[in-house]
Coordinates of C-alpha atoms in Angstrom, one line a residue:
M1 CA 13.7 -42.1 6.4
A2 CA 17.4 -41.2 6.2
D3 CA 18.6 -37.8 7.4
F4 CA 19.3 -35.1 4.8
D5 CA 22.9 -35.1 3.4
F6 CA 24.3 -31.6 3.7
T7 CA 27.6 -32.3 1.8
G8 CA 28.3 -29.2 -0.3
T9 CA 25.1 -27.5 0.9
R10 CA 25.0 -23.7 1.1
I11 CA 23.1 -22.2 4.0
L12 CA 22.1 -18.6 4.7
I13 CA 21.3 -17.5 8.2
S14 CA 19.6 -14.4 9.3
N15 CA 17.4 -13.1 12.2
D16 CA 15.5 -10.1 13.6
D17 CA 17.6 -9.6 16.8
G18 CA 20.6 -8.2 15.0
I19 CA 24.0 -9.3 13.8
H20 CA 25.5 -9.4 17.3
A21 CA 22.7 -11.4 19.0
Q22 CA 23.5 -14.5 21.0
G23 CA 20.9 -16.5 19.2
L24 CA 22.4 -15.8 15.9
A25 CA 25.8 -17.2 17.1
V26 CA 24.0 -20.3 18.3
L27 CA 22.3 -20.7 15.0
E28 CA 25.6 -20.2 13.2
A29 CA 27.1 -23.0 15.2
I30 CA 24.2 -25.3 14.3
A31 CA 24.7 -24.4 10.6
R32 CA 28.4 -25.1 10.7
D33 CA 27.7 -28.5 12.2
L34 CA 25.9 -29.2 9.0
T35 CA 28.1 -27.6 6.3
D36 CA 31.2 -25.4 5.7
D37 CA 29.4 -23.1 3.3
V38 CA 27.6 -20.8 5.7
W39 CA 26.6 -17.1 5.0
V40 CA 25.4 -14.6 7.5
V41 CA 23.3 -11.6 6.5
A42 CA 21.5 -10.0 9.4
P43 CA 20.2 -6.6 10.5
E44 CA 22.6 -4.1 11.9
T45 CA 20.2 -3.5 14.9
E46 CA 17.4 -5.3 16.5
Q47 CA 14.2 -5.5 14.4
S48 CA 11.9 -7.5 16.6
G49 CA 8.2 -7.1 15.6
A50 CA 9.2 -5.9 12.1
S51 CA 7.1 -8.7 10.5
H52 CA 7.5 -9.0 6.8
S53 CA 8.2 -5.3 6.2
L54 CA 10.4 -4.1 3.3
T55 CA 12.5 -0.9 3.1
M56 CA 11.4 1.0 0.0
H57 CA 11.8 4.7 0.7
R58 CA 15.4 5.0 1.6
P59 CA 18.7 3.3 0.5
L60 CA 20.0 0.3 2.4
R61 CA 23.6 0.5 3.8
V62 CA 25.6 -2.7 4.1
R63 CA 28.7 -3.4 6.1
E64 CA 30.9 -6.4 5.2
L65 CA 32.2 -7.8 8.5
G66 CA 34.2 -10.6 7.1
P67 CA 34.0 -13.4 4.4
K68 CA 30.3 -14.3 3.8
R69 CA 29.2 -12.0 6.6
Y70 CA 27.2 -8.8 6.2
A71 CA 25.2 -6.4 8.4
V72 CA 22.3 -4.5 6.8
D73 CA 20.7 -1.4 8.2
G74 CA 17.3 -2.7 7.3
T75 CA 14.6 -5.3 8.1
P76 CA 14.9 -9.1 8.3
T77 CA 13.1 -9.2 4.9
D78 CA 15.7 -6.8 3.4
C79 CA 18.5 -9.0 4.6
V80 CA 17.2 -12.2 3.0
L81 CA 16.2 -10.4 -0.2
L82 CA 19.7 -8.9 -0.6
A83 CA 21.5 -12.1 0.4
I84 CA 19.7 -14.4 -2.1
N85 CA 19.3 -12.0 -5.0
H86 CA 22.6 -10.2 -4.7
F87 CA 25.4 -11.5 -2.4
M88 CA 24.6 -15.2 -3.2
A89 CA 23.3 -14.7 -6.8
D90 CA 26.0 -17.0 -8.2
K91 CA 24.6 -19.9 -6.2
K92 CA 21.4 -19.6 -4.1
P93 CA 21.3 -21.3 -0.8
A94 CA 19.6 -24.6 -0.4
L95 CA 18.3 -23.6 3.0
V96 CA 17.7 -20.4 5.0
L97 CA 17.9 -20.7 8.8
S98 CA 16.3 -17.8 10.8
G99 CA 16.9 -17.0 14.5
I100 CA 17.4 -18.3 17.0
N101 CA 14.9 -15.7 18.2
H102 CA 15.2 -14.5 21.8
G103 CA 11.7 -15.5 22.7
S104 CA 9.2 -18.0 21.4
N105 CA 7.2 -17.5 18.2
L106 CA 4.0 -19.5 18.9
G107 CA 0.5 -19.1 17.7
E108 CA -0.3 -15.7 16.4
D109 CA 3.2 -14.5 17.2
V110 CA 4.1 -15.5 13.7
T111 CA 2.1 -12.6 12.3
Y112 CA 4.4 -10.1 14.0
S113 CA 7.7 -11.9 13.9
G114 CA 10.7 -10.7 12.0
T115 CA 12.2 -14.2 12.5
I116 CA 9.3 -15.8 10.7
A117 CA 9.6 -13.0 8.0
C118 CA 13.1 -14.2 7.1
A119 CA 11.8 -17.6 6.5
M120 CA 8.7 -16.2 4.6
E121 CA 10.9 -14.2 2.3
A122 CA 13.2 -17.2 1.5
T123 CA 10.1 -19.4 0.9
L124 CA 8.7 -16.8 -1.6
L125 CA 12.1 -16.8 -3.3
G126 CA 11.9 -20.5 -3.8
V127 CA 14.4 -21.5 -1.0
R128 CA 13.5 -23.9 1.9
A129 CA 13.5 -22.1 5.2
I130 CA 13.3 -23.0 8.9
A131 CA 12.7 -20.4 11.6
M132 CA 13.9 -21.2 15.1
S133 CA 12.9 -19.5 18.4
Q134 CA 13.9 -20.0 22.0
R135 CA 11.4 -19.7 24.9
M136 CA 12.8 -17.2 27.5
P137 CA 12.8 -17.7 31.2
H138 CA 11.2 -15.1 33.4
G139 CA 13.8 -12.6 34.4
G140 CA 16.8 -14.7 33.4
P141 CA 19.2 -15.1 30.5
P142 CA 18.2 -17.5 27.6
N143 CA 19.1 -21.2 28.0
W144 CA 20.4 -22.3 24.6
A145 CA 21.2 -25.9 25.7
V146 CA 18.3 -27.6 24.0
A147 CA 18.8 -25.7 20.7
K148 CA 22.5 -26.5 20.7
A149 CA 21.9 -30.2 21.5
L150 CA 19.0 -30.9 19.2
G151 CA 19.1 -28.2 16.6
P152 CA 21.4 -29.9 14.0
Q153 CA 19.4 -33.2 14.2
V154 CA 16.0 -31.3 13.9
V155 CA 17.3 -29.6 10.7
R156 CA 18.6 -32.8 9.2
K157 CA 15.3 -34.6 9.8
V158 CA 13.1 -31.7 8.6
M159 CA 15.1 -31.3 5.5
A160 CA 14.7 -35.0 4.7
A161 CA 11.0 -34.6 4.5
D162 CA 9.0 -33.7 1.4
W163 CA 7.8 -30.1 1.5
P164 CA 5.2 -28.5 -0.7
K165 CA 5.9 -25.1 -2.2
L166 CA 5.0 -22.1 -0.1
V167 CA 5.6 -24.0 3.1
L168 CA 8.2 -22.9 5.8
M169 CA 9.0 -24.7 9.1
N170 CA 8.6 -23.0 12.5
V171 CA 10.6 -24.6 15.3
N172 CA 10.3 -23.5 19.0
Y173 CA 12.6 -24.8 21.8
P174 CA 11.5 -25.0 25.4
D175 CA 13.2 -23.5 28.4
V176 CA 14.2 -26.8 30.1
A177 CA 17.4 -28.8 30.6
V178 CA 18.3 -31.2 27.7
G179 CA 17.4 -34.2 29.8
D180 CA 13.9 -32.9 30.5
V181 CA 12.9 -32.4 26.9
T182 CA 9.6 -34.3 26.3
G183 CA 10.5 -35.0 22.7
V184 CA 10.1 -33.3 19.3
H185 CA 6.5 -32.9 18.4
V186 CA 5.0 -32.0 15.0
V187 CA 1.9 -29.9 15.9
R188 CA -0.4 -27.2 14.6
H189 CA -0.3 -23.5 15.7
G190 CA -2.3 -22.7 18.8
N191 CA -4.2 -19.5 19.5
R192 CA -3.5 -17.4 22.5
K193 CA -5.3 -14.2 23.7
I194 CA -2.9 -11.3 23.3
G195 CA -2.7 -9.8 26.8
D196 CA -4.2 -6.5 27.6
E197 CA -0.9 -5.4 29.1
L198 CA -0.6 -1.7 28.2
D199 CA 1.6 0.3 30.5
E200 CA 0.7 4.0 30.5
R201 CA 3.3 6.4 31.8
I202 CA 4.2 10.1 31.9
D203 CA 7.5 11.4 30.5
P204 CA 9.5 14.2 32.1
R205 CA 7.6 16.8 30.0
G206 CA 4.3 15.6 31.2
R207 CA 3.2 13.8 28.0
R208 CA 1.7 10.3 28.0
Y209 CA 3.4 7.3 26.4
F210 CA 2.7 3.6 26.4
W211 CA 4.6 0.3 26.5
I212 CA 2.9 -2.6 24.8
G213 CA 3.6 -5.6 27.1
A214 CA 4.5 -9.2 26.2
A215 CA 1.7 -10.9 28.1
R216 CA 0.0 -13.8 26.4
G217 CA -2.9 -16.0 27.6
D218 CA -1.4 -19.5 27.6
E219 CA -4.1 -21.2 29.6
D220 CA -6.5 -23.8 28.2
V221 CA -4.7 -24.3 24.9
P222 CA -5.2 -27.7 23.2
A223 CA -2.5 -30.4 23.7
D224 CA -1.9 -30.7 19.9
T225 CA -0.6 -27.1 19.6
D226 CA 2.8 -25.5 19.6
V227 CA 1.9 -23.4 22.6
H228 CA 1.1 -26.5 24.8
V229 CA 4.1 -28.5 23.6
V230 CA 6.7 -25.8 24.4
N231 CA 4.9 -24.9 27.7
H232 CA 5.3 -28.6 28.7
G233 CA 9.0 -29.0 27.8
G234 CA 8.8 -30.2 24.2
V235 CA 10.3 -29.0 20.9
A236 CA 7.5 -27.9 18.5
V237 CA 7.8 -28.2 14.8
T238 CA 5.0 -26.5 12.8
P239 CA 4.7 -26.2 9.0
I240 CA 3.3 -22.8 7.9
F241 CA 1.6 -22.4 4.5
L242 CA 1.9 -19.0 2.9
D243 CA -1.3 -19.3 0.8
L244 CA -3.6 -17.3 3.0
T245 CA -6.8 -18.0 1.0
H246 CA -9.7 -19.5 2.9
Y247 CA -11.1 -21.8 0.1
D248 CA -14.5 -22.6 1.7
C249 CA -15.2 -18.9 2.1
L250 CA -14.0 -18.3 -1.4
E251 CA -16.6 -20.7 -2.8
N252 CA -19.3 -19.1 -0.6
L253 CA -18.4 -15.6 -1.9
K254 CA -18.6 -16.8 -5.5
G255 CA -22.2 -17.7 -4.8
V256 CA -22.9 -14.3 -3.3
F257 CA -21.6 -12.4 -6.3
A258 CA -22.9 -14.8 -9.0

């Protein structure tokens, strides 16, 4: 199958780490490798863990930082909604790229992720979307080498595929050298036990507070999952379907209420 031809294609990029995030700059470079028509609409500040939340009870402020570049004091969902329905209303993008997130979005992470939410909102608005995330090393800066080297080709190949409606693509890059990548693997989502890492502390006024930690249980995950692939040096590509109905259970319930 031939790669997708991006000639004249309009791309929107957004994220949840904020307009000044390193990962957004890497994603913008990937987008500009594909086309000259790149728009950036991203949150003014970090919105990690915002999921698919929408700002409804206060006005949204927007700063125009340059041509086709805006910062929004809202959620990732706000950014994509404003971009597609307002700033780009004359010509909607053919693709939304979200990320590159500072940290992987594997397994159940997708339910919390603002990075995934950007892609969800675009998908619900009828625009193809690819979310990208980078596994972080322990205690060190992110290594963007694999995303920079493979990102443009991953996007070209994914865009050349036939997508059903209500499907977005979730791409996760490993924390390895480019030469150590074990390949690009199309796999399902894994399940990881969310760690019981709750750090209780006392503030200077003697009141309790908590930090929710980032621990995840990555042991014993099946080999055909995104968690296993990224943990073993591969790039994981996973299609996510936004129809959350469980159809077998639906039929069973019909029998119960008949």
